[in-house]
CSV table of C-alpha atoms and ligand atoms in Angstrom, one decimal:
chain,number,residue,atom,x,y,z
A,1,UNK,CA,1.3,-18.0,16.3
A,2,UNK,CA,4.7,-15.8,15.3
A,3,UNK,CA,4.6,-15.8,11.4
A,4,UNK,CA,7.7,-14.3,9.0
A,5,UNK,CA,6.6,-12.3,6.2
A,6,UNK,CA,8.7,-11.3,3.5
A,7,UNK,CA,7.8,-8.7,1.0
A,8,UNK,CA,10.1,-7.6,-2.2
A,9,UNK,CA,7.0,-6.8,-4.7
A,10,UNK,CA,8.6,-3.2,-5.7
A,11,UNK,CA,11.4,-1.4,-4.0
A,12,UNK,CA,11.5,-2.3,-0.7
A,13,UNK,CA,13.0,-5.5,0.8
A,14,UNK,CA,11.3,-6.2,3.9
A,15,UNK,CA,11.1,-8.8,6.9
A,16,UNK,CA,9.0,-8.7,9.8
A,17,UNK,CA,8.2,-11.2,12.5
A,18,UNK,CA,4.3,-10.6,13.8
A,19,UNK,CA,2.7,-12.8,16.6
A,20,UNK,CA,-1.4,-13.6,16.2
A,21,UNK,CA,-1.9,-11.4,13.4
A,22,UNK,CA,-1.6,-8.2,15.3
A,23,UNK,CA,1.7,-7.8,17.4
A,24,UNK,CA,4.7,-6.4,15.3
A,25,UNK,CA,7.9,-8.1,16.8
A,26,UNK,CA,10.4,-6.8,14.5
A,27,UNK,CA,10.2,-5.2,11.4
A,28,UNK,CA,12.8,-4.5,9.0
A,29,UNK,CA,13.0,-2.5,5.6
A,30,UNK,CA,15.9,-1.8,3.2
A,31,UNK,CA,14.7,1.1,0.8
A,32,UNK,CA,16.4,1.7,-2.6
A,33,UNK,CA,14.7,4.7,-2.7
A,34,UNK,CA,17.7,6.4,-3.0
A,35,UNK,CA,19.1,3.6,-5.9
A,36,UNK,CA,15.8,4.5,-8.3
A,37,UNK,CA,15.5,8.0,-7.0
A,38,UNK,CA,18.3,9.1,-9.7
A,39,UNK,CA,16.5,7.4,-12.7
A,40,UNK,CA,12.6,9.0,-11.4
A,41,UNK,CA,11.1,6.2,-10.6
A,42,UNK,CA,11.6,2.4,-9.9
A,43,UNK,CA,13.6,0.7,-12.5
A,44,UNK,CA,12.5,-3.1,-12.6
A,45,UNK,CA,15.7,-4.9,-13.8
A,46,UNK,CA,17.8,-3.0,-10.6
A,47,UNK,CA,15.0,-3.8,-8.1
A,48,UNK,CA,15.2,-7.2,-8.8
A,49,UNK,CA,19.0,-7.5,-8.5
A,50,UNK,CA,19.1,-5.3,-5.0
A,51,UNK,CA,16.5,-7.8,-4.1
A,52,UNK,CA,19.3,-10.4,-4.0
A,53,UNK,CA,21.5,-8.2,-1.9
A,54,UNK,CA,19.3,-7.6,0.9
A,55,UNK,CA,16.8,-10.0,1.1
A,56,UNK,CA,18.8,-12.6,3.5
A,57,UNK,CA,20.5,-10.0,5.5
A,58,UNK,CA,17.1,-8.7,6.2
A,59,UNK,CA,15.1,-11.6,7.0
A,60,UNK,CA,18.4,-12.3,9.2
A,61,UNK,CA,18.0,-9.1,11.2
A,62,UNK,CA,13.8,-9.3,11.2
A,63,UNK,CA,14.6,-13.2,13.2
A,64,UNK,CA,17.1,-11.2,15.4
A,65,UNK,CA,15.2,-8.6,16.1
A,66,UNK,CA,12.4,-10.6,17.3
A,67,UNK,CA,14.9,-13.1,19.3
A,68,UNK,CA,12.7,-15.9,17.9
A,69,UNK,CA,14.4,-19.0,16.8
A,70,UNK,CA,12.7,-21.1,13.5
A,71,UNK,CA,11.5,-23.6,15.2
A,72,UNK,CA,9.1,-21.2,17.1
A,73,UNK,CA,7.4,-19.7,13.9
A,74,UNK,CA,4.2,-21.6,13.0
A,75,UNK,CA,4.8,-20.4,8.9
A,76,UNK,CA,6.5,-18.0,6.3
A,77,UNK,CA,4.1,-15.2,4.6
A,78,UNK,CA,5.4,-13.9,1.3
A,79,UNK,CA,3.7,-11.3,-1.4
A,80,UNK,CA,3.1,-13.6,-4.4
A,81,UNK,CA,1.3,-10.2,-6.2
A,82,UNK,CA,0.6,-7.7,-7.7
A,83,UNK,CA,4.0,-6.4,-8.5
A,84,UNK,CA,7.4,-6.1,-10.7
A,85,UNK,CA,7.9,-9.9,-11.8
A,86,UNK,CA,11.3,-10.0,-11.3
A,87,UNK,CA,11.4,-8.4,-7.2
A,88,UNK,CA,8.6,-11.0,-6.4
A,89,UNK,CA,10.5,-14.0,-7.7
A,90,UNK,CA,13.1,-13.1,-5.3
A,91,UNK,CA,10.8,-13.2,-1.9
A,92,UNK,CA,8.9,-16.2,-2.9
A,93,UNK,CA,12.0,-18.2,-4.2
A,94,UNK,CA,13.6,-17.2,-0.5
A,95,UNK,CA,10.4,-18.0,1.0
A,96,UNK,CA,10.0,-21.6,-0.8
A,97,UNK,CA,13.9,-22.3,0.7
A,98,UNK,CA,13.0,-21.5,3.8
A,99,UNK,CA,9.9,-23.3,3.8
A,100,UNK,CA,11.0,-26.3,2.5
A,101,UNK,CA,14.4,-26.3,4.9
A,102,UNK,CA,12.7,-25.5,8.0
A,103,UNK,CA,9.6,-27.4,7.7
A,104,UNK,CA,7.2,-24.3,7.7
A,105,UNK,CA,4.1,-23.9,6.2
A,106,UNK,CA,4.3,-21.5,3.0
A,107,UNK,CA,1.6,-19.0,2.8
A,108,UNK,CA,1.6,-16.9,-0.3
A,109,UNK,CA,-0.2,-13.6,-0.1
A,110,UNK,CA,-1.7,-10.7,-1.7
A,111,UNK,CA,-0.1,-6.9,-1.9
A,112,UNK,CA,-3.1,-5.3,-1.9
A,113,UNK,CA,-4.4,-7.9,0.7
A,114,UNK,CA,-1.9,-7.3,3.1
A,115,UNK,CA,-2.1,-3.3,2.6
A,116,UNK,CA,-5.2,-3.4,4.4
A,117,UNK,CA,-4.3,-6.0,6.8
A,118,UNK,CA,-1.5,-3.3,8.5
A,119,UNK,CA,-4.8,-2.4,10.0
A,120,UNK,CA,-5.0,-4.9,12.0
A,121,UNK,CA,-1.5,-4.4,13.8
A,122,UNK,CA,-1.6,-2.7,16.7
A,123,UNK,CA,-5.7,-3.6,16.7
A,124,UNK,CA,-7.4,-6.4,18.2
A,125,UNK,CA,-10.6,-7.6,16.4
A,126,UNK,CA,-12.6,-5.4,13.8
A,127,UNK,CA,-16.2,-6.2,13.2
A,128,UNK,CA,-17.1,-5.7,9.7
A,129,UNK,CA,-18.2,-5.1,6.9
A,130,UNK,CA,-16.0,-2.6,6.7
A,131,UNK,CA,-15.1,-0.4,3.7
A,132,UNK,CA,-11.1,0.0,2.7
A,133,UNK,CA,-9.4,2.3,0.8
A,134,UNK,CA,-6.1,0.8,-0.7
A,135,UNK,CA,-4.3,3.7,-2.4
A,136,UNK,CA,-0.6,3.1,-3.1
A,137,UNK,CA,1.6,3.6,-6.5
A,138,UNK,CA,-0.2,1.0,-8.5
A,139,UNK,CA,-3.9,1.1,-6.9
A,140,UNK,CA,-6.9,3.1,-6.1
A,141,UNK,CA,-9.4,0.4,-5.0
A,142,UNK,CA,-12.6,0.3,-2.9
A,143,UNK,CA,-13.3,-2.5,-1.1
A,144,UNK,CA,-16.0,-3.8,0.8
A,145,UNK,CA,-14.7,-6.3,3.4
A,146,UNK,CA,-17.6,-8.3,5.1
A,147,UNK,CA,-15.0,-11.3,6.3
A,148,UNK,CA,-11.5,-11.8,6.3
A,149,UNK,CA,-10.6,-12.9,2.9
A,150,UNK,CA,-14.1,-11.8,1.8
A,151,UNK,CA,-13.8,-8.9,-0.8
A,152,UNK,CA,-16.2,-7.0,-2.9
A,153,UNK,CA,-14.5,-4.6,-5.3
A,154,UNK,CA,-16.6,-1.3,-5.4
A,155,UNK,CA,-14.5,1.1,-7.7
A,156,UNK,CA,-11.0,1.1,-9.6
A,157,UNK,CA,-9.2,3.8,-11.0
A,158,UNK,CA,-10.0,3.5,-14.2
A,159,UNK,CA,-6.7,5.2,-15.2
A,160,UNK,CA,-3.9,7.0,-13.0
A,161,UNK,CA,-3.1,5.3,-9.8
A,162,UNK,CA,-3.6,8.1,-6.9
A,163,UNK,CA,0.3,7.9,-6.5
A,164,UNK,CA,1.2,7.5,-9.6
A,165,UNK,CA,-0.8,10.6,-10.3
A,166,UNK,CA,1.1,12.1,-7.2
A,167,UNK,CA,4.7,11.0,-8.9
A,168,UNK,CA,3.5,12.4,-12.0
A,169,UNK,CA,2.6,15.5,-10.6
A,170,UNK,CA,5.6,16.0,-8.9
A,171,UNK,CA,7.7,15.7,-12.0
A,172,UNK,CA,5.7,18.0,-13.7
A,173,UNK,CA,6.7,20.7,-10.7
A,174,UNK,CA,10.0,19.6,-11.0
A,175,UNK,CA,10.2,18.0,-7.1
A,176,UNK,CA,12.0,14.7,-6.2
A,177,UNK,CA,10.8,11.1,-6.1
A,178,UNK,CA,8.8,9.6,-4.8
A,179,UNK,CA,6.5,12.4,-5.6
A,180,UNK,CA,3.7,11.5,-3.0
A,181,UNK,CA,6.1,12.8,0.2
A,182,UNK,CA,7.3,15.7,-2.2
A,183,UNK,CA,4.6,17.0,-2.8
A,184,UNK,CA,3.3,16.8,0.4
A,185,UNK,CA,6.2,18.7,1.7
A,186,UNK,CA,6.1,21.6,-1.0
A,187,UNK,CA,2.6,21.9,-0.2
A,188,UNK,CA,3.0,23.5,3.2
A,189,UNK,CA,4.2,26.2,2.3
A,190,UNK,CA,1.6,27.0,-0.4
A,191,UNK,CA,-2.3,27.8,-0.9
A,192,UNK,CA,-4.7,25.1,-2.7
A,193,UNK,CA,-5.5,28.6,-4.7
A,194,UNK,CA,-5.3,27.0,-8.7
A,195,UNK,CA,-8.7,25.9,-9.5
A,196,UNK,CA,-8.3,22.3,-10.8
A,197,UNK,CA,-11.1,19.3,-11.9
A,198,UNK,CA,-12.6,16.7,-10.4
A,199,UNK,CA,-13.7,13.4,-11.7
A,200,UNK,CA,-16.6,12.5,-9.1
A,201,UNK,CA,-17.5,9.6,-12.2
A,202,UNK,CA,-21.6,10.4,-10.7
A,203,UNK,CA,-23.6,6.5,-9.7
A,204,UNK,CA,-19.9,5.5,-10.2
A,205,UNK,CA,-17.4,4.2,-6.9
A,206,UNK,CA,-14.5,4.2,-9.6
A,207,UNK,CA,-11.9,6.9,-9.5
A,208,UNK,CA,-10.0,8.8,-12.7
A,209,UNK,CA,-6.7,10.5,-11.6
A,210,UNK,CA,-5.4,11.6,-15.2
A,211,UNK,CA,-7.4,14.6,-15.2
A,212,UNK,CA,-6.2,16.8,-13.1
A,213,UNK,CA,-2.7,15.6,-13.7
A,214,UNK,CA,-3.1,16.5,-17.5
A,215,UNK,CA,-5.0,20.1,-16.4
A,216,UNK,CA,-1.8,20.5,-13.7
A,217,UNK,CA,0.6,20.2,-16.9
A,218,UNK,CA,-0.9,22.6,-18.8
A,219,UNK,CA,-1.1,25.0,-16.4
A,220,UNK,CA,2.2,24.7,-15.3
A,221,UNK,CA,2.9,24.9,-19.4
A,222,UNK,CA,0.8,28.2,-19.5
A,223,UNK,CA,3.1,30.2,-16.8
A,224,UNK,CA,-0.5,30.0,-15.1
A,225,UNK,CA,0.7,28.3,-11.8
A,226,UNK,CA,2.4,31.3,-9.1
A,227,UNK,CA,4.5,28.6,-7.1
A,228,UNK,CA,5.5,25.0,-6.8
A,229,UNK,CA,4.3,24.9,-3.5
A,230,UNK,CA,0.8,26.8,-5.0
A,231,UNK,CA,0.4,24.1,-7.2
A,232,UNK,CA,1.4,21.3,-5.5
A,233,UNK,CA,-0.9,22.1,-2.3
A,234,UNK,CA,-3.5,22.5,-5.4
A,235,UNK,CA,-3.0,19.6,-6.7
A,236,UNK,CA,-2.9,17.1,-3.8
A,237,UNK,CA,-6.1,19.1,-2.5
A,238,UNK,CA,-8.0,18.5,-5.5
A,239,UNK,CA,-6.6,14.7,-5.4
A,240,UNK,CA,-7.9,14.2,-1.5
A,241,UNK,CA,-11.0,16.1,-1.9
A,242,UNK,CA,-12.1,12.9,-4.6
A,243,UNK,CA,-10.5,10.2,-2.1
A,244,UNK,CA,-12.4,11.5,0.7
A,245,UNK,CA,-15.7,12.2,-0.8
A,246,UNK,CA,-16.4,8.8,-3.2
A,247,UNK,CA,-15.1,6.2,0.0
A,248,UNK,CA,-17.5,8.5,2.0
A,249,UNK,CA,-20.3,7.7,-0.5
A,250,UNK,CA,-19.3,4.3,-0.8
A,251,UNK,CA,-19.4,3.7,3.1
A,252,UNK,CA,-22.4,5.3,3.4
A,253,UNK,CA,-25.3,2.7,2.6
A,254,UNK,CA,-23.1,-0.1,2.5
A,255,UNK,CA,-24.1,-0.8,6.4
A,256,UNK,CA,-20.0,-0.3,7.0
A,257,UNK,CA,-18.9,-0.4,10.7
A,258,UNK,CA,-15.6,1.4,9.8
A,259,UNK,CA,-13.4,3.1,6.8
A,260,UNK,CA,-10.0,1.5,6.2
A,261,UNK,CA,-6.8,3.5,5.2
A,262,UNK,CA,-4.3,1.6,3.7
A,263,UNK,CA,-1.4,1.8,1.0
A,264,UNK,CA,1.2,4.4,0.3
A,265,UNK,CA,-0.6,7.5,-0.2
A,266,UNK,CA,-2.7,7.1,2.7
A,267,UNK,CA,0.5,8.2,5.3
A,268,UNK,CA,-0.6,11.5,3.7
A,269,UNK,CA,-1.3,14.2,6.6
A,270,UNK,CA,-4.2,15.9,4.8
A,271,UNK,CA,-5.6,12.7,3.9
A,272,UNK,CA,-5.8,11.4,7.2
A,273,UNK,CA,-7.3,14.7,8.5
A,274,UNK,CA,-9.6,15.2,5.7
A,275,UNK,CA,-11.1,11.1,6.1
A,276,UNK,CA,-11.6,11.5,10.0
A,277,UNK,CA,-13.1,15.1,10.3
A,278,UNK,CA,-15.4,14.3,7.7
A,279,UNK,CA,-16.8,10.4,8.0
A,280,UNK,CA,-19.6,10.0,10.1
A,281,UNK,CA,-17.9,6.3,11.2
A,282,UNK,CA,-15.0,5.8,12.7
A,283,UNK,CA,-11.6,5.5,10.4
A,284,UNK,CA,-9.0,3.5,10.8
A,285,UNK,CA,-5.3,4.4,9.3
A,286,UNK,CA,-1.8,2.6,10.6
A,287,UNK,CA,0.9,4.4,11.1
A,288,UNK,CA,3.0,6.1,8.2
A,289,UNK,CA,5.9,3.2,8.3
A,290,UNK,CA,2.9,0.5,7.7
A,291,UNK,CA,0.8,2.4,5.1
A,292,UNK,CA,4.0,2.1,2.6
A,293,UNK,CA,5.8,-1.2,1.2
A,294,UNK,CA,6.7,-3.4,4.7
A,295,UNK,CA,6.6,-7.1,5.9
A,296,UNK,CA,4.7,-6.5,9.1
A,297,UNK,CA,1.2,-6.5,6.7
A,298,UNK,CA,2.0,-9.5,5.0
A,299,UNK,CA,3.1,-10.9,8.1
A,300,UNK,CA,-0.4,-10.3,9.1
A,301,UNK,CA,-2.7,-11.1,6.1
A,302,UNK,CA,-0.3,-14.6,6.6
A,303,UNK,CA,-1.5,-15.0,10.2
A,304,UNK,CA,-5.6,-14.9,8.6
A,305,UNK,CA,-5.2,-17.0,5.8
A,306,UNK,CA,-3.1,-19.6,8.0
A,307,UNK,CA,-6.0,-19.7,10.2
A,308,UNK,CA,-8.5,-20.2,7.6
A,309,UNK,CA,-6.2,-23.2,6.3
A,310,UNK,CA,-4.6,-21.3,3.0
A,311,UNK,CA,-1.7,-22.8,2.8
A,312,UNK,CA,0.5,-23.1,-0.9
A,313,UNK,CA,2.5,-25.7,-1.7
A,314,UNK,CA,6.4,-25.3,-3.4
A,315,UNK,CA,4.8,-24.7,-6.2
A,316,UNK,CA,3.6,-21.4,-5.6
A,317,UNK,CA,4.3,-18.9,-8.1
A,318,UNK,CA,4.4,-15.3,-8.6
A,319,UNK,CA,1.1,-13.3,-10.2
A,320,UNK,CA,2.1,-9.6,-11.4
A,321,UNK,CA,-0.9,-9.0,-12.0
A,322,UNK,CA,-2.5,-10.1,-9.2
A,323,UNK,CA,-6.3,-9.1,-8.5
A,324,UNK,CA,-7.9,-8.6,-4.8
A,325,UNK,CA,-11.2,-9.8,-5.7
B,401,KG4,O1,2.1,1.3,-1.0
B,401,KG4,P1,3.3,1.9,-1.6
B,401,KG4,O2,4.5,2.1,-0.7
B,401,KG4,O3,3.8,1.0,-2.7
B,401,KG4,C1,3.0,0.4,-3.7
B,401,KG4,O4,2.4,-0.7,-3.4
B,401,KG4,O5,2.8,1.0,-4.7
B,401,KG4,O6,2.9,3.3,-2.3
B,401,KG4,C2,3.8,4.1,-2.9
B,401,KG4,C3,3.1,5.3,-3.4
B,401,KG4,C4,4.0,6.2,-4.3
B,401,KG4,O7,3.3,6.6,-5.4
B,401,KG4,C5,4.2,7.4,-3.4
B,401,KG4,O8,4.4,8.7,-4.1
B,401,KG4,C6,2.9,7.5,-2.6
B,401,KG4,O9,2.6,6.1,-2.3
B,401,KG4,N1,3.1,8.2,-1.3
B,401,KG4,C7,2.4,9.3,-1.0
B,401,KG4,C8,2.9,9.7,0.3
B,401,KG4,N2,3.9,8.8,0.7
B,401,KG4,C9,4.0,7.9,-0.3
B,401,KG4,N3,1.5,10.0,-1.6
B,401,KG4,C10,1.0,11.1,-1.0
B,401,KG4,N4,1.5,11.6,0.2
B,401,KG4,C11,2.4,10.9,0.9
B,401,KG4,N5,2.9,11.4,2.0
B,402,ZN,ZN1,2.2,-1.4,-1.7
């Protein structure tokens, strides 16, 4: 089953073509990184407008790309939520359309679903429960997993995204956006050597990133930070050591067969590294290119819920606010 998933739920306008779930055919992004980048961070009104620029020419080169005509797909995945309101109106408006004129089946699918579904490209089966870490710009959420489609919330940030607290940080340091590679950068060529807190929230799987964010400010205020790349290596150390050590905690007693990486923050180097030397079970984590925004994931979440029979009808709408469970 080859399935077309479209994703505009933020700044990326995406297309990908992905056979049973698991084999990436083609997958195509057009960033406006560069578009926001000049106003320091994603401005919702000019998202939503590129949207409408890209969005056929994209699907148009994900159906190339894949040499796959439409009457070979077997249905059309789109990100209904969470996201900016007025990007997701633009891939599930396009993915109605196609839908409708093609004949397809219309699956509408959730971000933060299909974040942890880019594990599953690439992979064949994955016996669960398993226990996922989604960490992206608008997210920190553990997850218990026992079935697909079957979620248990453990823990939320009860404040700061772990990105957002990365794009914060970086702004307070004075480095580029998106702050999560930017930082990540700066911090090679510095020493995690500014001690700085951690909210380990004890009998508690929820996370609180607006803390050490605040405490990096006023440092940074107080002359008391050497260099950028001191206190960015500080920060994102201080960031990753929480990460690792509450989904450790929450895998552990929870039976899970395997941690999950997933979402923007996790194509992080040191939190890869950190996660695998220090879990007892085995972690998963795709590739950079699928932990950020792409079409391949939803592509792939599509491919599940088409299987378990979830399919919308045209009048499927968009959720902002969209929850996982
Ligand atoms: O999943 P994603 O692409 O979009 C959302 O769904 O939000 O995540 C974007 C977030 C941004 O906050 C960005 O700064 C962060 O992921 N990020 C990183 C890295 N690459 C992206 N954070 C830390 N290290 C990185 N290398
Ligand atoms: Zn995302």
């Amino acid at each position: 089953m080859k399935i077309l998933g479209i994703e505009t739920s933020c700044d990326e306008t995406a297309a990908a073509v992905v056979e049973d779930g698991t084999r990436i055919l083609s997958s195509q992004i057009a960033s406006q990184v560069e578009i926001h980048a000049r106003y320091g961070g994603v401005v919702p009104e000019v998202a939503s407008r590129q949207h409408l620029l890209s969005i056929i020419p994209v699907i148009e080169m994900a159906m190339a790309e894949a040499g796959v005509s439409w009457q070979e797909l077997s249905g059309i995945a789109v990100t209904v939520g969470p996201g900016l309101a007025g990007s997701l109106l633009v891939g599930v408006n396009v993915a109605k359309a196609l839908a409708l004129s093609q004949g397809l089946p219309l699956i509408g699918v959730n971000h933060l679903e299909a974040h942890i579904y880019a594990n599953w490209l690439g992979n064949g089966s994955i016996d669960f429960p398993v226990v996922c870490l989604i960490v992206s710009g608008g997210h920190s959420d553990l997850v218990l997993m026992s079935g697909h489609g079957d979620y248990a919330v453990l823990g939320r940030t009860r404040d700061d995204a772990a990105g957002e607290a990365f794009d914060k940080a970086a702004r307070i340091l004075g480095l580029g956006y998106p702050g999560g590679p930017a930082i990540e950068r700066a911090a090679r060529g510095g020493a995690a050597s500014i001690p700085l807190p951690r909210a380990w929230l004890k009998g508690s799987d929820d996370f609180s990133f607006s803390g050490v964010k605040t405490a990096l400010l006023r440092l940074v205020e107080a002359g008391e930070v050497p260099s950028v790349a001191d206190g960015a290596a500080s920060f994102q150390a201080a960031v990753i050591d929480v990460l690792v050590t509450k989904t450790m905690a929450a895998a552990r007693g929870r039976r899970a067969k395997k941690v999950l990486l997933s979402g923007g923050v996790a194509s992080n180097g040191l939190l890869r590294e950190q996660m695998v030397k220090h879990s007892p079970l085995p972690v998963l984590v795709p590739p950079p290119v699928l932990c950020t925004d792409n079409a391949a994931m939803v592509a792939a979440c599509g491919y599940y819920r088409l299987r378990a029979g979830g399919t919308d009808g045209l009048d499927l709408d968009v959720v902002p606010s969209l929850k996982l469970a």
